[in-house]
Short mmCIF file of C-alpha atoms in Angstrom, two decimals:
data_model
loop_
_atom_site.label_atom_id
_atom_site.label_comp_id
_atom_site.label_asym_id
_atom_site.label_seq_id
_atom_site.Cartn_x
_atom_site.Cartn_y
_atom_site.Cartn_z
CA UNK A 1 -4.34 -12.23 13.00
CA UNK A 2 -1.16 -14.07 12.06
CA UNK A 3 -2.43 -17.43 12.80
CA UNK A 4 -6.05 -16.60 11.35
CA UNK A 5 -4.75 -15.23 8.23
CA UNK A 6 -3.19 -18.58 6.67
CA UNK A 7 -5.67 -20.13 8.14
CA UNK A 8 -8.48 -18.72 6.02
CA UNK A 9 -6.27 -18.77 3.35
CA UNK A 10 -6.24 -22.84 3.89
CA UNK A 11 -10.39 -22.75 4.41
CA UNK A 12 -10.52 -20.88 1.15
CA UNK A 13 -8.80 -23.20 -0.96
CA UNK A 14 -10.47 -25.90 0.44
CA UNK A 15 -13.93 -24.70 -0.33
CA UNK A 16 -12.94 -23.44 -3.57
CA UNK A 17 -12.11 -27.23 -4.54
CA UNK A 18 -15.39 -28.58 -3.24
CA UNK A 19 -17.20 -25.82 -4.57
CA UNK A 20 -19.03 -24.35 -1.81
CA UNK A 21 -19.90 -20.64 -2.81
CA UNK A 22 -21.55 -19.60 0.49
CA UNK A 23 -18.54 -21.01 2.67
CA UNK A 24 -16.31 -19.65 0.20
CA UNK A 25 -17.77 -15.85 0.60
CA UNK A 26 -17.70 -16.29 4.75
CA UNK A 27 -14.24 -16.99 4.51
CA UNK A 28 -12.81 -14.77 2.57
CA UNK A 29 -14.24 -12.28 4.59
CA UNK A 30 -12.47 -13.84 7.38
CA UNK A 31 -9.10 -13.50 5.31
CA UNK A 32 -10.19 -9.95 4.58
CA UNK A 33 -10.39 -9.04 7.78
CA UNK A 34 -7.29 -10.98 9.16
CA UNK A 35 -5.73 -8.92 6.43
CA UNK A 36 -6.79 -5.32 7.19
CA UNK A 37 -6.27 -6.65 11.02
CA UNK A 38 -2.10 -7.13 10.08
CA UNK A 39 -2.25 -3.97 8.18
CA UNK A 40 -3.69 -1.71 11.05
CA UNK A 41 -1.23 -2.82 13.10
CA UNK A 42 2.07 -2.63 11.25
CA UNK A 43 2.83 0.76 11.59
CA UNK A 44 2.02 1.97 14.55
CA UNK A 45 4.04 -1.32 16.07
CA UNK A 46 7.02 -0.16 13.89
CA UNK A 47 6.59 3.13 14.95
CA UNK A 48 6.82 2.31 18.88
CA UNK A 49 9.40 0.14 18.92
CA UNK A 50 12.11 0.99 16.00
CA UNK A 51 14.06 3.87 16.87
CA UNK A 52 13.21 7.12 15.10
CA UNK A 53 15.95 7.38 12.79
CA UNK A 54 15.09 3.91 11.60
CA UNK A 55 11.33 4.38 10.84
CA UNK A 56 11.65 5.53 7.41
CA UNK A 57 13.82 1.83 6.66
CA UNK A 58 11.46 -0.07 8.93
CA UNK A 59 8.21 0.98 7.14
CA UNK A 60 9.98 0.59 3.15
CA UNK A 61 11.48 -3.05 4.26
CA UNK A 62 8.08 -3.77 5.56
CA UNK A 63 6.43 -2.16 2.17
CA UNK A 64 9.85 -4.10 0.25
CA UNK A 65 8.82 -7.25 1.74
CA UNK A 66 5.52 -7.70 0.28
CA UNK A 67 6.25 -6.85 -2.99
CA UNK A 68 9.68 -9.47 -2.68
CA UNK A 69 7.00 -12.11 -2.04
CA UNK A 70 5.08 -12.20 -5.37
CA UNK A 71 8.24 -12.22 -6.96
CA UNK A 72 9.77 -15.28 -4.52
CA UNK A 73 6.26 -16.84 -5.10
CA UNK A 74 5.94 -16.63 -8.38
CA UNK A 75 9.45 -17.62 -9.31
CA UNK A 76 8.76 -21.14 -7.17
CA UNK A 77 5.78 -21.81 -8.68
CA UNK A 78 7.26 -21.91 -12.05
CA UNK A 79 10.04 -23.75 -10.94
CA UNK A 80 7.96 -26.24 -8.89
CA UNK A 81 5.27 -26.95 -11.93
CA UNK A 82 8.73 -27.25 -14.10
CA UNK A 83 9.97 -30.29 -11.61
CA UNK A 84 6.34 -31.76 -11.25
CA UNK A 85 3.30 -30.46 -12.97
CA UNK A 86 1.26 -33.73 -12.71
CA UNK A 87 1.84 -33.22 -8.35
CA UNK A 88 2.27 -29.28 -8.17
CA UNK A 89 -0.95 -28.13 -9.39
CA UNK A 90 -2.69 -25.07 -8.82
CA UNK A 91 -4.30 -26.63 -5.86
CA UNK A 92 -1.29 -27.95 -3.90
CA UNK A 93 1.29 -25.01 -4.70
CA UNK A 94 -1.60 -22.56 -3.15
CA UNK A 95 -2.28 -24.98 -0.15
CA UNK A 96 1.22 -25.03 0.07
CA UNK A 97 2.10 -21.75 0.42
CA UNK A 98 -0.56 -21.10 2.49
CA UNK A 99 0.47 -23.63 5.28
CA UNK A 100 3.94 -21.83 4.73
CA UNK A 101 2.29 -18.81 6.20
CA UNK A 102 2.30 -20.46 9.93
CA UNK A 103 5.58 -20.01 10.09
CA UNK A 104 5.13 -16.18 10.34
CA UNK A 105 3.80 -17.15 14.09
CA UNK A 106 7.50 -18.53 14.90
CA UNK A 107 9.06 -15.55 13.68
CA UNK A 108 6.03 -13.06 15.90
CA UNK A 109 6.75 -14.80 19.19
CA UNK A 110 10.33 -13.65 19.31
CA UNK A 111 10.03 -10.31 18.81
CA UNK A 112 10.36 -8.64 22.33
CA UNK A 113 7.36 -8.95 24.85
CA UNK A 114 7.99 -5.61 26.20
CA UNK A 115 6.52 -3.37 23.60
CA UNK A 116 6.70 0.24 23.70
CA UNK A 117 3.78 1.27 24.10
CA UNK A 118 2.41 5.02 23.95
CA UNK A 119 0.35 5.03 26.66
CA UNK A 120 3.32 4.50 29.19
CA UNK A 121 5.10 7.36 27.29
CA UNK A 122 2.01 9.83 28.38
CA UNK A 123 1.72 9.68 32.00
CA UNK A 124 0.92 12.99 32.05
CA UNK A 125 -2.74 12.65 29.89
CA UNK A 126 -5.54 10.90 31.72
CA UNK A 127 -6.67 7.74 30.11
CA UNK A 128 -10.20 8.93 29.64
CA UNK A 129 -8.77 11.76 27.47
CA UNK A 130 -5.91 9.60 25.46
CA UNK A 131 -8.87 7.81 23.44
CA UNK A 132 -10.74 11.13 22.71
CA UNK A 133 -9.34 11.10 19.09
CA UNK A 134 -8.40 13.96 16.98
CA UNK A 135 -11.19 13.29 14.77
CA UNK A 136 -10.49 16.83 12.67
CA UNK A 137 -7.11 16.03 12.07
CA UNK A 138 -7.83 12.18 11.25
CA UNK A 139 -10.37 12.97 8.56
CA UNK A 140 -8.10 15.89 7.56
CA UNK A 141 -5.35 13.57 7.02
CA UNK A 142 -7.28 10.68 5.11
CA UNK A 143 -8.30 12.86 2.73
CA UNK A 144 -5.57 12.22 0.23
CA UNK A 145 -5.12 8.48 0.85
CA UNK A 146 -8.88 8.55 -0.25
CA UNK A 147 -8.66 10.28 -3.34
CA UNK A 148 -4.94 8.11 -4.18
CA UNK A 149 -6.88 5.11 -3.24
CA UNK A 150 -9.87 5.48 -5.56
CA UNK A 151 -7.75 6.62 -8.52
CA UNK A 152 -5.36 3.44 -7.94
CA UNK A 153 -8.71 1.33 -7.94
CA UNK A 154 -10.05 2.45 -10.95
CA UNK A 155 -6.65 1.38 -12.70
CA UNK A 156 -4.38 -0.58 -10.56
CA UNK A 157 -6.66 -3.95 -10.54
CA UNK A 158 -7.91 -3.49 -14.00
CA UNK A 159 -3.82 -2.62 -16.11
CA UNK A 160 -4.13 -6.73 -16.94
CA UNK A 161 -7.67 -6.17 -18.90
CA UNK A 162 -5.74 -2.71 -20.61
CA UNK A 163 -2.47 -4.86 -22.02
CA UNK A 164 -4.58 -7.62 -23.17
CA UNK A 165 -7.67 -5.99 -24.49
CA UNK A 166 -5.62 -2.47 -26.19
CA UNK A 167 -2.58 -4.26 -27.10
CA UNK A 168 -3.32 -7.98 -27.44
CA UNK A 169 -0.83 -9.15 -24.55
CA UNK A 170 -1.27 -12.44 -23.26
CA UNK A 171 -1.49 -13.70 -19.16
CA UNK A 172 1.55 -15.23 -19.59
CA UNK A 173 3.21 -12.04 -21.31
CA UNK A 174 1.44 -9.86 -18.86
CA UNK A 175 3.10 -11.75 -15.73
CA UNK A 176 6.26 -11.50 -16.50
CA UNK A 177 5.73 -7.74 -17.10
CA UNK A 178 4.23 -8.14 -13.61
CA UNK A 179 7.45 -9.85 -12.43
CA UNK A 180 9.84 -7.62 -13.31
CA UNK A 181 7.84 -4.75 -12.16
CA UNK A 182 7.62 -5.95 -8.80
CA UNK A 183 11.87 -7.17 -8.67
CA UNK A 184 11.49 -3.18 -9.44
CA UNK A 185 8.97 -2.14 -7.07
CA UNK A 186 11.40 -4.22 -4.20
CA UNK A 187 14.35 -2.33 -5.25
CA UNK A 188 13.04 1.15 -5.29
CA UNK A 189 11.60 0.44 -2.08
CA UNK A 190 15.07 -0.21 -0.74
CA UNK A 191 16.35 3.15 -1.51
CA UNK A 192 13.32 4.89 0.15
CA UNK A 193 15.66 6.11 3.53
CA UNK A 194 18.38 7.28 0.66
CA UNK A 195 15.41 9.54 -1.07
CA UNK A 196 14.51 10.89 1.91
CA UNK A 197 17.91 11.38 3.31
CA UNK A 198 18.51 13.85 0.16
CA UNK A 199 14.97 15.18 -0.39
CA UNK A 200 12.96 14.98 3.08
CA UNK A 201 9.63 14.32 3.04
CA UNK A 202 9.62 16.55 -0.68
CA UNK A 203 10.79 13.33 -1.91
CA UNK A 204 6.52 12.27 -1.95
CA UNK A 205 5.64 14.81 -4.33
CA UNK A 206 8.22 14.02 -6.49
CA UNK A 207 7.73 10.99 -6.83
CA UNK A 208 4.67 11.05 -7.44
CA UNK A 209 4.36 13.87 -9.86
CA UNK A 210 6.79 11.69 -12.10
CA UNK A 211 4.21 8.11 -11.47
CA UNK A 212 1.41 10.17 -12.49
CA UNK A 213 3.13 11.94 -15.81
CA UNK A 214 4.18 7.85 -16.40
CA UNK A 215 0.55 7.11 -15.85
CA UNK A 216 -1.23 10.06 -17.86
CA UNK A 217 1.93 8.69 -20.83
CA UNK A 218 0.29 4.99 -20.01
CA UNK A 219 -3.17 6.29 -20.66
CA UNK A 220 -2.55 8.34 -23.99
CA UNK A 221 -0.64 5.02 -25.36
CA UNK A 222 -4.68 3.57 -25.69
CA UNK A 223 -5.47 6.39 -28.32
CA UNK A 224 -2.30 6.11 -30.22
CA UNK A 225 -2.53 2.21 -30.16
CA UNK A 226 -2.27 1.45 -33.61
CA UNK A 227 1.16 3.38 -33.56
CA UNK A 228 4.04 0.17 -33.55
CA UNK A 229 5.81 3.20 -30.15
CA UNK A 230 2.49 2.80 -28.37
CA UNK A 231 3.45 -0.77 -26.74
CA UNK A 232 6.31 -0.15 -25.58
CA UNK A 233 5.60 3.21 -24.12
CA UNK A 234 2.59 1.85 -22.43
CA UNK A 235 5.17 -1.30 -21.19
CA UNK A 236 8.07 1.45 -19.84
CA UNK A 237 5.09 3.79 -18.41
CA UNK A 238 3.36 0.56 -16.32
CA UNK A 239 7.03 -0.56 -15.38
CA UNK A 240 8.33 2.66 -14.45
CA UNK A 241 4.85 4.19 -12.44
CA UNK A 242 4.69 0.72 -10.22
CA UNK A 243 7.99 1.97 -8.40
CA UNK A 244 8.06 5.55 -8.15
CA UNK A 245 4.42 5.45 -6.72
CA UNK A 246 5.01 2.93 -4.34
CA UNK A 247 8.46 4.63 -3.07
CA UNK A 248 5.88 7.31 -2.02
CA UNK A 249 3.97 5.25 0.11
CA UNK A 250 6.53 4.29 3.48
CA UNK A 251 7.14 8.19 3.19
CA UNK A 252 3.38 9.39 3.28
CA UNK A 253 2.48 6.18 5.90
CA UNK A 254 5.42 8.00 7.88
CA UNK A 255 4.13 11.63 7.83
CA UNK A 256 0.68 11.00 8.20
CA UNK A 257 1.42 9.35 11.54
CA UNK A 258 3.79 11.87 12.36
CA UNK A 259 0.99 14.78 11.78
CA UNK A 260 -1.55 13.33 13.74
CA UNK A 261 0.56 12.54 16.59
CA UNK A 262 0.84 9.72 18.93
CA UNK A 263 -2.66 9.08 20.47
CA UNK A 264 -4.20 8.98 16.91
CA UNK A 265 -1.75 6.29 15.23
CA UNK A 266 -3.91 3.12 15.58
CA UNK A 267 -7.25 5.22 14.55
CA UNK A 268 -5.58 6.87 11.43
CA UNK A 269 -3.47 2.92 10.79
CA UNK A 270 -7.62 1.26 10.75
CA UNK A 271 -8.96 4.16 9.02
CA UNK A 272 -6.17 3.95 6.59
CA UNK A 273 -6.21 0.21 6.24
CA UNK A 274 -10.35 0.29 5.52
CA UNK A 275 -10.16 2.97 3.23
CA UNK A 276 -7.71 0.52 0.56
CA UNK A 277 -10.29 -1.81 1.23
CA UNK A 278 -13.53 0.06 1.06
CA UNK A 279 -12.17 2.13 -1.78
CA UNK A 280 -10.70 -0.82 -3.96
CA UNK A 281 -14.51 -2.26 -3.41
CA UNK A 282 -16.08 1.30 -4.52
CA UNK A 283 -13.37 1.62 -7.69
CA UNK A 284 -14.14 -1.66 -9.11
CA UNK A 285 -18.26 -1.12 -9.48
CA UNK A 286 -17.18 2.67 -10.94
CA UNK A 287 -14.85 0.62 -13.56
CA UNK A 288 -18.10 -1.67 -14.31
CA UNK A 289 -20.05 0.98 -14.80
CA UNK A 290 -17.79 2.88 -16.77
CA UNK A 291 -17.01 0.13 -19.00
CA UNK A 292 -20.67 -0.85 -19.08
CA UNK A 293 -20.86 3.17 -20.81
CA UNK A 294 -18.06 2.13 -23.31
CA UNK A 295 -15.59 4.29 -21.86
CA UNK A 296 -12.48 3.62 -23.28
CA UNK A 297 -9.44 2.19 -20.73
CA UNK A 298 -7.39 5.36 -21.84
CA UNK A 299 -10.22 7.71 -20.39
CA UNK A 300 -10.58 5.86 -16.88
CA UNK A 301 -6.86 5.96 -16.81
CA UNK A 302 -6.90 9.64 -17.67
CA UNK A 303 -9.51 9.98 -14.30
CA UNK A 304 -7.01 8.22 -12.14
CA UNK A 305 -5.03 10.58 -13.13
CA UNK A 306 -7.00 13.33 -11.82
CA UNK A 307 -7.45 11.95 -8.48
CA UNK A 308 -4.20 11.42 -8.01
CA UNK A 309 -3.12 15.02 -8.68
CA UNK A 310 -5.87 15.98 -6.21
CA UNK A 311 -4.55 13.27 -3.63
CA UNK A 312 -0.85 14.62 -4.40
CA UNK A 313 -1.29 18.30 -3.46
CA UNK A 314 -3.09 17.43 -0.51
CA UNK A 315 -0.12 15.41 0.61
CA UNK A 316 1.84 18.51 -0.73
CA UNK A 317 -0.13 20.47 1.67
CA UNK A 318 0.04 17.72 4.64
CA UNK A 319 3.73 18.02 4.02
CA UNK A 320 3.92 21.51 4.51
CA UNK A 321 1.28 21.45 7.75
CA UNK A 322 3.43 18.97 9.24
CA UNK A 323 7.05 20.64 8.31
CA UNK A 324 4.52 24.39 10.06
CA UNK A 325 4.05 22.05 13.15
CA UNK A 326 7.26 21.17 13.36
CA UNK A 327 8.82 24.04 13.56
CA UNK A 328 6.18 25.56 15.91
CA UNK A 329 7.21 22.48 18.53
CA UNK A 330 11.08 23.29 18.01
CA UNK A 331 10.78 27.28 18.63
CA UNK A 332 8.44 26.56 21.84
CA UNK A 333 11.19 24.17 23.12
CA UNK A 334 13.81 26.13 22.49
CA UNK A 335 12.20 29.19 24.35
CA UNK A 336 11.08 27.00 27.65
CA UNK A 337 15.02 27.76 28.44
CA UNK A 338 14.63 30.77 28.10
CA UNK A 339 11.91 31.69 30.10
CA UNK A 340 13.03 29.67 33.26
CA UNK A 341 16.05 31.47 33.29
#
C-alpha cells in the first residue's frame, strides 16, 4: 500500500494532464483504496508493537503527522512558485510531491521485521475461533464513528463554500485560514498524552462538547451575517473546532480498540477506515440535495451538530462500558489469588 499509494497518485496526475476521464476514475479508486488500505492498518500496527504506555503518543503523532503535512506542503509550494512559477506549476509541484511519497518505502523497511503480532500472544484460543469476530460489539462500537462521520461530511468538506458564499472570503483568504488551522490542529495533537494524562479517556467528551458549542457558534454566525462580529466569530469558531475535535480522535481510535479487544482490532481498524469513506461519499449527495432545497449553510451546520451530540454520548457511553469492563477484568484478577490460596 505504501508503494501503490504514490504510485496512483503519479497515474492520476498524469491522466489528469492528458485528459483521460475513464483512466482518471480507475485510478483514483486505486489511490482510494491504497488509502483506506494504510489507514486500516495504522492502528492496530501501533497498537502491537508500541508499548502500552506509549499508545496514546503513538496514535496523536501519527494523527499530528498528517495534519503537519498540509502545512509543510503548502508552505513549499508557495515558496517553490515564489522561486519559479514559469517551472513549478501546478503540474510539476503535484508530480513532485507525489514521487516524494516513495521515500515512505525507505523509511517502512526499517522498522523491525519481527512484529508483534496477536495471534502469538493467544496460544491459548484456537485459530478457527480467533477470526470468529465479535460482530455485536464491532457494530456496537461503530455506531458513534458513524453518526461523527456523517455530521463531519455534511460540513467538514463543504466550510470553503460557507466562508466564501456567507461571508465573501476568497480561496486565497480561505487557505491561509486553512493553514493556520492545521499549524493548530498539529499542536493540539501534540498535547493529546498530556489531556489524557489529567482527564483519562473523559478528556473525549470534553473536547468535543466544546468543538461542537464552537460549531453550533460557527453555524448561528450564517443568520447573523450582516452583523460586522459575525466574521470573525465564524473565523475563531472554524479555527478553534478544527483542534479540539481532532484532539478527540487518537483518544476515541484508542478506546474503541481497547473495548473490542484484541482479536477484533483489524475488523473494527477496516470497518472504521470504510465508514470515513463510505460516509464522506453519503454526506456529500445529502449536502447536494440539501442545497438543491435551498437550505441555508447555517441549517446543515446546525444538523451536524446534531449528529455529533448523538455520536458524542455514545462515545460517552463507550467510555463508561469500557472504564465497567475494566474494572470487571481488574477485580477477577485480583481474586484468582485469592482463590488458589
Amino acid at each position: 500500500a505504501l508503494a501503490a499509494l504514490p504510485m496512483f497518485a503519479v497515474l492520476i496526475i498524469w491522466a489528469a494532464s492528458l485528459k483521460i476521464g475513464w483512466l482518471l476514475s480507475l485510478f483514483l479508486v486505486g489511490w482510494g483504496i491504497s488509502q483506506s488500505a494504510i489507514g486500516i492498518a495504522t492502528g492496530p500496527y501501533i497498537l502491537r508493537n508500541t508499548p502500552i504506555e506509549q499508545h496514546t503518543l503513538a496514535l496523536s503523532m501519527n494523527s499530528a503527522t498528517w495534519s503537519s503535512s498540509f502545512v509543510l506542503t503548502g508552505l513549499l509550494t508557495w515558496l517553490l512558485m515564489q522561486i519559479s512559477p514559469q517551472f513549478f506549476t501546478n503540474y510539476t509541484i503535484l508530480m513532485l510531491f507525489s514521487v516524494l511519497g516513495f521515500s515512505g518505502l525507505f523509511w517502512a523497511l526499517r522498522l523491525p521485521k519481527n512484529e508483534n503480532i496477536a495471534e502469538k500472544r493467544t496460544k491459548n484460543i484456537k485459530r478457527r475461533e480467533y477470526y470468529q469476530y465479535d460482530w455485536p460489539l464491532i457494530i456496537r462500537t461503530s455506531i458513534p464513528n458513524l453518526l461523527i462521520a456523517i455530521g463531519g461530511g455534511l460540513a467538514v468538506p463543504f466550510m470553503n463554500l460557507f466562508f466564501a458564499n456567507i461571508f465573501g472570503v476568497t480561496t486565497a483568504q480561505f487557505s491561509l485560514l486553512s493553514a493556520i488551522t492545521c499549524v493548530l490542529v498539529a499542536l493540539g495533537l501534540l498535547y493529546v498524552p498530556t489531556i489524557k494524562l489529567k482527564y483519562g479517556y473523559n478528556a473525549i467528551t470534553y473536547t468535543q462538547i466544546l468543538a461542537i458549542f464552537l460549531l453550533a457558534l460557527l453555524a448561528f454566525s450564517d443568520f447573523y451575517s450582516a452583523y460586522w462580529w459575525a466574521l470573525p466569530l465564524a473565523v475563531l469558531s472554524y479555527m478553534l473546532r478544527q483542534p479540539l475535535m481532532n484532539i478527540a480522535n487518537p483518544m476515541t481510535s484508542e478506546v474503541s480498540m481497547y473495548y473490542v479487544g484484541d482479536k477484533n482490532r483489524e475488523m473494527m481498524s477496516a470497518i472504521h477506515s470504510s465508514i470515513w469513506s463510505g460516509s464522506w461519499f453519503i454526506s456529500s449527495q445529502l449536502f447536494r440535495m440539501m442545497r438543491q432545497h435551498e437550505l441555508r449553510y447555517g441549517t446543515i451546520i446546525l444538523i451536524t451538530v446534531g449528529l455529533y451530540i448523538v455520536g458524542a454520548y455514545g462515545f460517552h457511553l463507550l467510555i463508561q462500558k469500557y472504564k465497567n469492563k475494566t474494572k470487571t477484568k481488574t477485580l477477577l484478577l485480583q481474586a484468582e489469588p485469592q482463590q488458589q490460596s
